Structure formats: structure tokens, C-alpha cells
Amino acid sequence: MSLALHVNVDHVATLRQARGTRYPDPVEAALQAERAGADGITVHLREDRRHIQERDVRVLREVVRGTYNLEMAASDDGLRIALAVRPDHVTLVPERREERTTEGGLEVAGARASLAKVIAPLQAAGIKVSLFIAPDLAQIDASAALGVEQVELHTGEYAEAALRAHALEALRSGAAHAHAAGLRVAAGHGLNVANVAAIAAIDAVVELNIGHAIVADAVFEGFAGAVRAMREAMDRGRAGL
Ligand code: PXP
């Protein structure tokens, strides 16, 4: 199976919002990322609008040629925007205002009714739904039972763990379990050129969502160079090199 790279351009917007300017524009980053080989573009419209704005979400729908993935909380506000914009995928993520980034996966099993209320209208509009979860078998089973098309396994613990082997094993078995349950399997969070290979090597994973490290590398290498370097690191990992 091939492995798609979806570039998350949130932190281009972080730099713009830091000064309230019109630059740098995440839309321009998305265009460059796709020209450099990205298969899709991801943005997270946070409730506090700390980086991506509604304008970005709308304009990106006009320009993204590959898969356009909107990450959002399972809220009425998020649902309204997603139904108006119609991204290809919506990834439902947990959100807490005080967090620095998305710190954990969704608690799917305990929130089935409230998630179903958001999932049903998205799917009825032809939008594929992905749930961002920890590589935990109970969360995977609960996601499959909700009838979503995809899960995205949270790689944050793997990226940060001093003892990586354990976190990697959880991702490997979680990916195989989700694939066997008929789910498409994505992964992401905290991935960079140095740690991506082992995740790219997991057969059942068909999509990676990567943002912060690409934007950070772009400061020194340019956006296209950073995307190409990530693509190469993924391809080496997939090939087992
Ligand atoms: N996937 C999801 C669901 C996320 O919420 C994020 C962070 O917004 C990412 C992937 C990308 O994480 P990072 O910016 O650490 O690459």
C-alpha cells in the first residue's frame, strides 16, 4: 500500500497570527507543499482560532487539489463550518483551550452519542470522517462501531517517549487491529525527519499528517525543500532502509 503525506500548515498561520499580519499565508504554503509532492493538506480550526482562521479554511477549499482534511472538535460550530466548506475529510480531535497542542486522543467509547450526532451529518454530506485516537484497542473498536471511514493514531507518545519500543509496538498492533476492522489507518503528531521512518514502515498505515516539524525545517530549507526531505525520509522508512 502506498503512503500519503498530508502537510499540516497550521504553524504558518501561527507565525502570521503572532503579528496580526497578512503573511505568511498558509494558503501559499499549501500550494508549495502540493507542488513539492504532498498528497493532501491538513488544517486544524481550533475553537480559540489561535492559528487557522475561517478564511483560511474557505480559501484552501478552492486551491487544494489533493485531499483536503479539516481537523476540528466535535462541536456545533465545527459542524456548521465543515458542512459549508465541504472538505474531503474531517478529523475529529479532542480540544482543550489551555493545551499547547492536541495532547491526547478522543475518548470515543465514552462519547458515542455526541460523536454520532456530528458524524452522521458529515457522512450524509459525502465527507469522510476520521477519529484521532490513541493506539488503544478499545478506542479502535469503538471507532469501528461508529461506522467512520478512518482512524488517525496519535504518535505523540512515540515521538516523546524515552522508551520508544513500547510506544512503537502499540502503534504497530493498533494499526493492524484497525486495518483488520476495515478502517483506513492514518497516523500523526510529533513526527519529524528523524523519527518518521519507523512509522512509515508500518504497512497498515496509509497516511501521515505532519505539520510542526515541516514548518520548522522550512525556516532553513524553504517549504518545498522541507516537504521533499520529509517525503524522502518516509520513502526510506517504507522501503525498510
Ligand atoms: N494529526 C492531528 C490529528 C493533529 O491534531 C496534529 C496537530 O495539529 C497533527 C497530526 C500534526 O502534528 P505535528 O504538528 O506535531 O506534526
PDB file of N, CA and C in Angstrom, residues 124-202:
ATOM      1  N   ALA A 124     -23.406  12.142   5.650  1.00  0.00           N
ATOM      2  CA  ALA A 124     -24.540  12.360   4.731  1.00  0.00           C
ATOM      3  C   ALA A 124     -24.173  13.383   3.655  1.00  0.00           C
ATOM      4  N   ALA A 125     -23.222  14.278   3.995  1.00  0.00           N
ATOM      5  CA  ALA A 125     -22.767  15.294   3.024  1.00  0.00           C
ATOM      6  C   ALA A 125     -21.616  14.771   2.167  1.00  0.00           C
ATOM      7  N   GLY A 126     -21.269  13.507   2.328  1.00  0.00           N
ATOM      8  CA  GLY A 126     -20.208  12.919   1.498  1.00  0.00           C
ATOM      9  C   GLY A 126     -18.813  13.161   2.018  1.00  0.00           C
ATOM     10  N   ILE A 127     -18.695  13.613   3.265  1.00  0.00           N
ATOM     11  CA  ILE A 127     -17.382  13.878   3.865  1.00  0.00           C
ATOM     12  C   ILE A 127     -16.951  12.637   4.639  1.00  0.00           C
ATOM     13  N   LYS A 128     -15.718  12.185   4.399  1.00  0.00           N
ATOM     14  CA  LYS A 128     -15.223  11.016   5.133  1.00  0.00           C
ATOM     15  C   LYS A 128     -14.768  11.461   6.526  1.00  0.00           C
ATOM     16  N   VAL A 129     -15.048  10.647   7.519  1.00  0.00           N
ATOM     17  CA  VAL A 129     -14.744  11.037   8.900  1.00  0.00           C
ATOM     18  C   VAL A 129     -13.637  10.163   9.477  1.00  0.00           C
ATOM     19  N   SER A 130     -12.677  10.837  10.093  1.00  0.00           N
ATOM     20  CA  SER A 130     -11.551  10.179  10.763  1.00  0.00           C
ATOM     21  C   SER A 130     -11.585  10.562  12.241  1.00  0.00           C
ATOM     22  N   LEU A 131     -11.272   9.646  13.107  1.00  0.00           N
ATOM     23  CA  LEU A 131     -11.217   9.944  14.545  1.00  0.00           C
ATOM     24  C   LEU A 131      -9.770   9.845  15.008  1.00  0.00           C
ATOM     25  N   PHE A 132      -9.299  10.882  15.698  1.00  0.00           N
ATOM     26  CA  PHE A 132      -7.917  10.938  16.185  1.00  0.00           C
ATOM     27  C   PHE A 132      -7.878  10.272  17.564  1.00  0.00           C
ATOM     28  N   ILE A 133      -7.261   9.108  17.625  1.00  0.00           N
ATOM     29  CA  ILE A 133      -7.324   8.313  18.863  1.00  0.00           C
ATOM     30  C   ILE A 133      -5.939   7.776  19.247  1.00  0.00           C
ATOM     31  N   ALA A 134      -5.810   7.424  20.498  1.00  0.00           N
ATOM     32  CA  ALA A 134      -4.612   6.717  20.953  1.00  0.00           C
ATOM     33  C   ALA A 134      -4.649   5.317  20.339  1.00  0.00           C
ATOM     34  N   PRO A 135      -3.475   4.693  20.161  1.00  0.00           N
ATOM     35  CA  PRO A 135      -3.462   3.333  19.599  1.00  0.00           C
ATOM     36  C   PRO A 135      -3.907   2.311  20.638  1.00  0.00           C
ATOM     37  N   ASP A 136      -5.167   2.408  20.989  1.00  0.00           N
ATOM     38  CA  ASP A 136      -5.729   1.640  22.087  1.00  0.00           C
ATOM     39  C   ASP A 136      -6.854   0.778  21.490  1.00  0.00           C
ATOM     40  N   LEU A 137      -6.811  -0.523  21.738  1.00  0.00           N
ATOM     41  CA  LEU A 137      -7.727  -1.429  21.044  1.00  0.00           C
ATOM     42  C   LEU A 137      -9.191  -1.097  21.323  1.00  0.00           C
ATOM     43  N   ALA A 138      -9.504  -0.689  22.543  1.00  0.00           N
ATOM     44  CA  ALA A 138     -10.901  -0.363  22.878  1.00  0.00           C
ATOM     45  C   ALA A 138     -11.367   0.871  22.088  1.00  0.00           C
ATOM     46  N   GLN A 139     -10.491   1.864  21.929  1.00  0.00           N
ATOM     47  CA  GLN A 139     -10.858   3.068  21.155  1.00  0.00           C
ATOM     48  C   GLN A 139     -11.022   2.725  19.678  1.00  0.00           C
ATOM     49  N   ILE A 140     -10.186   1.824  19.189  1.00  0.00           N
ATOM     50  CA  ILE A 140     -10.279   1.407  17.780  1.00  0.00           C
ATOM     51  C   ILE A 140     -11.596   0.680  17.548  1.00  0.00           C
ATOM     52  N   ASP A 141     -11.938  -0.246  18.440  1.00  0.00           N
ATOM     53  CA  ASP A 141     -13.195  -0.982  18.289  1.00  0.00           C
ATOM     54  C   ASP A 141     -14.400  -0.037  18.371  1.00  0.00           C
ATOM     55  N   ALA A 142     -14.333   0.915  19.287  1.00  0.00           N
ATOM     56  CA  ALA A 142     -15.448   1.874  19.423  1.00  0.00           C
ATOM     57  C   ALA A 142     -15.558   2.730  18.159  1.00  0.00           C
ATOM     58  N   SER A 143     -14.429   3.059  17.538  1.00  0.00           N
ATOM     59  CA  SER A 143     -14.441   3.852  16.292  1.00  0.00           C
ATOM     60  C   SER A 143     -15.070   3.040  15.168  1.00  0.00           C
ATOM     61  N   ALA A 144     -14.669   1.772  15.064  1.00  0.00           N
ATOM     62  CA  ALA A 144     -15.237   0.915  14.010  1.00  0.00           C
ATOM     63  C   ALA A 144     -16.747   0.787  14.205  1.00  0.00           C
ATOM     64  N   ALA A 145     -17.178   0.660  15.460  1.00  0.00           N
ATOM     65  CA  ALA A 145     -18.613   0.502  15.736  1.00  0.00           C
ATOM     66  C   ALA A 145     -19.403   1.754  15.354  1.00  0.00           C
ATOM     67  N   LEU A 146     -18.731   2.911  15.360  1.00  0.00           N
ATOM     68  CA  LEU A 146     -19.416   4.152  14.987  1.00  0.00           C
ATOM     69  C   LEU A 146     -19.538   4.308  13.469  1.00  0.00           C
ATOM     70  N   GLY A 147     -18.856   3.447  12.722  1.00  0.00           N
ATOM     71  CA  GLY A 147     -19.005   3.476  11.262  1.00  0.00           C
ATOM     72  C   GLY A 147     -18.201   4.545  10.553  1.00  0.00           C
ATOM     73  N   VAL A 148     -17.120   5.034  11.188  1.00  0.00           N
ATOM     74  CA  VAL A 148     -16.285   6.017  10.491  1.00  0.00           C
ATOM     75  C   VAL A 148     -15.395   5.315   9.469  1.00  0.00           C
ATOM     76  N   GLU A 149     -14.884   6.088   8.518  1.00  0.00           N
ATOM     77  CA  GLU A 149     -14.046   5.524   7.457  1.00  0.00           C
ATOM     78  C   GLU A 149     -12.613   5.312   7.926  1.00  0.00           C
ATOM     79  N   GLN A 150     -12.153   6.137   8.873  1.00  0.00           N
ATOM     80  CA  GLN A 150     -10.716   6.153   9.187  1.00  0.00           C
ATOM     81  C   GLN A 150     -10.469   6.443  10.662  1.00  0.00           C
ATOM     82  N   VAL A 151      -9.348   5.942  11.157  1.00  0.00           N
ATOM     83  CA  VAL A 151      -8.819   6.436  12.434  1.00  0.00           C
ATOM     84  C   VAL A 151      -7.434   7.004  12.170  1.00  0.00           C
ATOM     85  N   GLU A 152      -7.062   8.012  12.943  1.00  0.00           N
ATOM     86  CA  GLU A 152      -5.686   8.525  12.908  1.00  0.00           C
ATOM     87  C   GLU A 152      -5.081   8.209  14.261  1.00  0.00           C
ATOM     88  N   LEU A 153      -4.023   7.413  14.239  1.00  0.00           N
ATOM     89  CA  LEU A 153      -3.397   7.015  15.500  1.00  0.00           C
ATOM     90  C   LEU A 153      -2.414   8.094  15.960  1.00  0.00           C
ATOM     91  N   HIS A 154      -2.556   8.474  17.227  1.00  0.00           N
ATOM     92  CA  HIS A 154      -1.741   9.545  17.829  1.00  0.00           C
ATOM     93  C   HIS A 154      -0.321   9.031  18.057  1.00  0.00           C
ATOM     94  N   THR A 155       0.642   9.659  17.390  1.00  0.00           N
ATOM     95  CA  THR A 155       2.033   9.214  17.524  1.00  0.00           C
ATOM     96  C   THR A 155       2.809  10.058  18.535  1.00  0.00           C
ATOM     97  N   GLY A 156       2.111  10.915  19.275  1.00  0.00           N
ATOM     98  CA  GLY A 156       2.793  11.816  20.204  1.00  0.00           C
ATOM     99  C   GLY A 156       3.599  11.085  21.269  1.00  0.00           C
ATOM    100  N   GLU A 157       3.034  10.011  21.776  1.00  0.00           N
ATOM    101  CA  GLU A 157       3.746   9.285  22.834  1.00  0.00           C
ATOM    102  C   GLU A 157       5.014   8.645  22.268  1.00  0.00           C
ATOM    103  N   TYR A 158       4.905   8.087  21.063  1.00  0.00           N
ATOM    104  CA  TYR A 158       6.083   7.519  20.386  1.00  0.00           C
ATOM    105  C   TYR A 158       7.139   8.612  20.180  1.00  0.00           C
ATOM    106  N   ALA A 159       6.694   9.799  19.733  1.00  0.00           N
ATOM    107  CA  ALA A 159       7.646  10.871  19.409  1.00  0.00           C
ATOM    108  C   ALA A 159       8.387  11.352  20.655  1.00  0.00           C
ATOM    109  N   GLU A 160       7.706  11.297  21.806  1.00  0.00           N
ATOM    110  CA  GLU A 160       8.306  11.853  23.020  1.00  0.00           C
ATOM    111  C   GLU A 160       8.932  10.819  23.935  1.00  0.00           C
ATOM    112  N   ALA A 161       8.548   9.568  23.763  1.00  0.00           N
ATOM    113  CA  ALA A 161       8.922   8.559  24.752  1.00  0.00           C
ATOM    114  C   ALA A 161      10.416   8.321  24.817  1.00  0.00           C
ATOM    115  N   ALA A 162      10.911   8.198  26.030  1.00  0.00           N
ATOM    116  CA  ALA A 162      12.304   7.802  26.196  1.00  0.00           C
ATOM    117  C   ALA A 162      12.434   6.334  25.781  1.00  0.00           C
ATOM    118  N   LEU A 163      11.410   5.563  26.135  1.00  0.00           N
ATOM    119  CA  LEU A 163      11.401   4.145  25.752  1.00  0.00           C
ATOM    120  C   LEU A 163      10.480   3.985  24.547  1.00  0.00           C
ATOM    121  N   ARG A 164      11.033   4.202  23.374  1.00  0.00           N
ATOM    122  CA  ARG A 164      10.216   4.234  22.167  1.00  0.00           C
ATOM    123  C   ARG A 164       9.640   2.892  21.767  1.00  0.00           C
ATOM    124  N   ALA A 165      10.342   1.821  22.089  1.00  0.00           N
ATOM    125  CA  ALA A 165       9.951   0.497  21.585  1.00  0.00           C
ATOM    126  C   ALA A 165       8.527   0.162  21.996  1.00  0.00           C
ATOM    127  N   HIS A 166       8.164   0.498  23.220  1.00  0.00           N
ATOM    128  CA  HIS A 166       6.836   0.161  23.737  1.00  0.00           C
ATOM    129  C   HIS A 166       5.760   0.940  22.972  1.00  0.00           C
ATOM    130  N   ALA A 167       5.985   2.240  22.787  1.00  0.00           N
ATOM    131  CA  ALA A 167       5.009   3.074  22.074  1.00  0.00           C
ATOM    132  C   ALA A 167       4.907   2.639  20.618  1.00  0.00           C
ATOM    133  N   LEU A 168       6.016   2.242  20.041  1.00  0.00           N
ATOM    134  CA  LEU A 168       6.013   1.795  18.642  1.00  0.00           C
ATOM    135  C   LEU A 168       5.220   0.498  18.496  1.00  0.00           C
ATOM    136  N   GLU A 169       5.406  -0.385  19.450  1.00  0.00           N
ATOM    137  CA  GLU A 169       4.681  -1.662  19.403  1.00  0.00           C
ATOM    138  C   GLU A 169       3.170  -1.420  19.500  1.00  0.00           C
ATOM    139  N   ALA A 170       2.773  -0.479  20.354  1.00  0.00           N
ATOM    140  CA  ALA A 170       1.336  -0.159  20.474  1.00  0.00           C
ATOM    141  C   ALA A 170       0.800   0.368  19.141  1.00  0.00           C
ATOM    142  N   LEU A 171       1.596   1.170  18.442  1.00  0.00           N
ATOM    143  CA  LEU A 171       1.151   1.706  17.141  1.00  0.00           C
ATOM    144  C   LEU A 171       1.070   0.594  16.098  1.00  0.00           C
ATOM    145  N   ARG A 172       2.050  -0.311  16.123  1.00  0.00           N
ATOM    146  CA  ARG A 172       2.026  -1.430  15.156  1.00  0.00           C
ATOM    147  C   ARG A 172       0.796  -2.297  15.365  1.00  0.00           C
ATOM    148  N   SER A 173       0.548  -2.684  16.618  1.00  0.00           N
ATOM    149  CA  SER A 173      -0.595  -3.584  16.813  1.00  0.00           C
ATOM    150  C   SER A 173      -1.909  -2.839  16.652  1.00  0.00           C
ATOM    151  N   GLY A 174      -1.948  -1.551  17.030  1.00  0.00           N
ATOM    152  CA  GLY A 174      -3.166  -0.757  16.828  1.00  0.00           C
ATOM    153  C   GLY A 174      -3.481  -0.617  15.345  1.00  0.00           C
ATOM    154  N   ALA A 175      -2.463  -0.366  14.532  1.00  0.00           N
ATOM    155  CA  ALA A 175      -2.673  -0.191  13.084  1.00  0.00           C
ATOM    156  C   ALA A 175      -3.195  -1.491  12.473  1.00  0.00           C
ATOM    157  N   ALA A 176      -2.614  -2.613  12.868  1.00  0.00           N
ATOM    158  CA  ALA A 176      -3.059  -3.903  12.319  1.00  0.00           C
ATOM    159  C   ALA A 176      -4.496  -4.196  12.741  1.00  0.00           C
ATOM    160  N   HIS A 177      -4.812  -3.884  13.987  1.00  0.00           N
ATOM    161  CA  HIS A 177      -6.159  -4.124  14.517  1.00  0.00           C
ATOM    162  C   HIS A 177      -7.181  -3.255  13.771  1.00  0.00           C
ATOM    163  N   ALA A 178      -6.860  -1.988  13.559  1.00  0.00           N
ATOM    164  CA  ALA A 178      -7.784  -1.078  12.868  1.00  0.00           C
ATOM    165  C   ALA A 178      -7.970  -1.510  11.422  1.00  0.00           C
ATOM    166  N   HIS A 179      -6.892  -1.905  10.784  1.00  0.00           N
ATOM    167  CA  HIS A 179      -6.970  -2.356   9.384  1.00  0.00           C
ATOM    168  C   HIS A 179      -7.862  -3.595   9.281  1.00  0.00           C
ATOM    169  N   ALA A 180      -7.670  -4.520  10.217  1.00  0.00           N
ATOM    170  CA  ALA A 180      -8.476  -5.750  10.214  1.00  0.00           C
ATOM    171  C   ALA A 180      -9.955  -5.436  10.463  1.00  0.00           C
ATOM    172  N   ALA A 181     -10.220  -4.338  11.164  1.00  0.00           N
ATOM    173  CA  ALA A 181     -11.619  -3.947  11.431  1.00  0.00           C
ATOM    174  C   ALA A 181     -12.211  -3.167  10.256  1.00  0.00           C
ATOM    175  N   GLY A 182     -11.446  -3.042   9.173  1.00  0.00           N
ATOM    176  CA  GLY A 182     -11.965  -2.389   7.967  1.00  0.00           C
ATOM    177  C   GLY A 182     -11.753  -0.890   7.926  1.00  0.00           C
ATOM    178  N   LEU A 183     -10.963  -0.370   8.857  1.00  0.00           N
ATOM    179  CA  LEU A 183     -10.727   1.076   8.897  1.00  0.00           C
ATOM    180  C   LEU A 183      -9.491   1.447   8.073  1.00  0.00           C
ATOM    181  N   ARG A 184      -9.535   2.614   7.425  1.00  0.00           N
ATOM    182  CA  ARG A 184      -8.338   3.179   6.829  1.00  0.00           C
ATOM    183  C   ARG A 184      -7.510   3.723   8.008  1.00  0.00           C
ATOM    184  N   VAL A 185      -6.189   3.594   7.925  1.00  0.00           N
ATOM    185  CA  VAL A 185      -5.370   3.974   9.087  1.00  0.00           C
ATOM    186  C   VAL A 185      -4.399   5.096   8.726  1.00  0.00           C
ATOM    187  N   ALA A 186      -4.533   6.219   9.437  1.00  0.00           N
ATOM    188  CA  ALA A 186      -3.596   7.330   9.338  1.00  0.00           C
ATOM    189  C   ALA A 186      -2.840   7.413  10.655  1.00  0.00           C
ATOM    190  N   ALA A 187      -1.798   8.262  10.678  1.00  0.00           N
ATOM    191  CA  ALA A 187      -1.064   8.473  11.934  1.00  0.00           C
ATOM    192  C   ALA A 187      -0.478   9.871  11.910  1.00  0.00           C
ATOM    193  N   GLY A 188      -0.191  10.399  13.080  1.00  0.00           N
ATOM    194  CA  GLY A 188       0.438  11.708  13.115  1.00  0.00           C
ATOM    195  C   GLY A 188       0.546  12.282  14.503  1.00  0.00           C
ATOM    196  N   HIS A 189       1.340  13.300  14.597  1.00  0.00           N
ATOM    197  CA  HIS A 189       1.640  14.145  15.759  1.00  0.00           C
ATOM    198  C   HIS A 189       3.077  13.931  16.213  1.00  0.00           C
ATOM    199  N   GLY A 190       3.831  15.008  16.161  1.00  0.00           N
ATOM    200  CA  GLY A 190       5.209  14.974  16.656  1.00  0.00           C
ATOM    201  C   GLY A 190       6.192  14.263  15.736  1.00  0.00           C
ATOM    202  N   LEU A 191       5.782  13.984  14.504  1.00  0.00           N
ATOM    203  CA  LEU A 191       6.705  13.280  13.598  1.00  0.00           C
ATOM    204  C   LEU A 191       7.668  14.275  12.950  1.00  0.00           C
ATOM    205  N   ASN A 192       8.902  13.810  12.738  1.00  0.00           N
ATOM    206  CA  ASN A 192       9.921  14.645  12.081  1.00  0.00           C
ATOM    207  C   ASN A 192      10.819  13.736  11.239  1.00  0.00           C
ATOM    208  N   VAL A 193      11.768  14.332  10.507  1.00  0.00           N
ATOM    209  CA  VAL A 193      12.571  13.504   9.591  1.00  0.00           C
ATOM    210  C   VAL A 193      13.385  12.453  10.348  1.00  0.00           C
ATOM    211  N   ALA A 194      13.662  12.699  11.607  1.00  0.00           N
ATOM    212  CA  ALA A 194      14.488  11.751  12.367  1.00  0.00           C
ATOM    213  C   ALA A 194      13.686  10.577  12.924  1.00  0.00           C
ATOM    214  N   ASN A 195      12.383  10.766  13.150  1.00  0.00           N
ATOM    215  CA  ASN A 195      11.633   9.665  13.794  1.00  0.00           C
ATOM    216  C   ASN A 195      10.547   9.052  12.909  1.00  0.00           C
ATOM    217  N   VAL A 196      10.399   9.568  11.673  1.00  0.00           N
ATOM    218  CA  VAL A 196       9.257   9.145  10.849  1.00  0.00           C
ATOM    219  C   VAL A 196       9.427   7.740  10.262  1.00  0.00           C
ATOM    220  N   ALA A 197      10.669   7.287  10.092  1.00  0.00           N
ATOM    221  CA  ALA A 197      10.902   6.043   9.334  1.00  0.00           C
ATOM    222  C   ALA A 197      10.163   4.850   9.938  1.00  0.00           C
ATOM    223  N   ALA A 198      10.231   4.703  11.247  1.00  0.00           N
ATOM    224  CA  ALA A 198       9.613   3.523  11.877  1.00  0.00           C
ATOM    225  C   ALA A 198       8.098   3.541  11.720  1.00  0.00           C
ATOM    226  N   ILE A 199       7.507   4.723  11.680  1.00  0.00           N
ATOM    227  CA  ILE A 199       6.048   4.816  11.480  1.00  0.00           C
ATOM    228  C   ILE A 199       5.712   4.549  10.014  1.00  0.00           C
ATOM    229  N   ALA A 200       6.549   5.083   9.121  1.00  0.00           N
ATOM    230  CA  ALA A 200       6.323   4.857   7.679  1.00  0.00           C
ATOM    231  C   ALA A 200       6.447   3.377   7.338  1.00  0.00           C
ATOM    232  N   ALA A 201       7.171   2.636   8.151  1.00  0.00           N
ATOM    233  CA  ALA A 201       7.389   1.205   7.884  1.00  0.00           C
ATOM    234  C   ALA A 201       6.190   0.345   8.287  1.00  0.00           C
ATOM    235  N   ILE A 202       5.209   0.937   8.987  1.00  0.00           N
ATOM    236  CA  ILE A 202       4.034   0.138   9.402  1.00  0.00           C
ATOM    237  C   ILE A 202       3.098   0.012   8.199  1.00  0.00           C
TER     238      ILE A 202
END
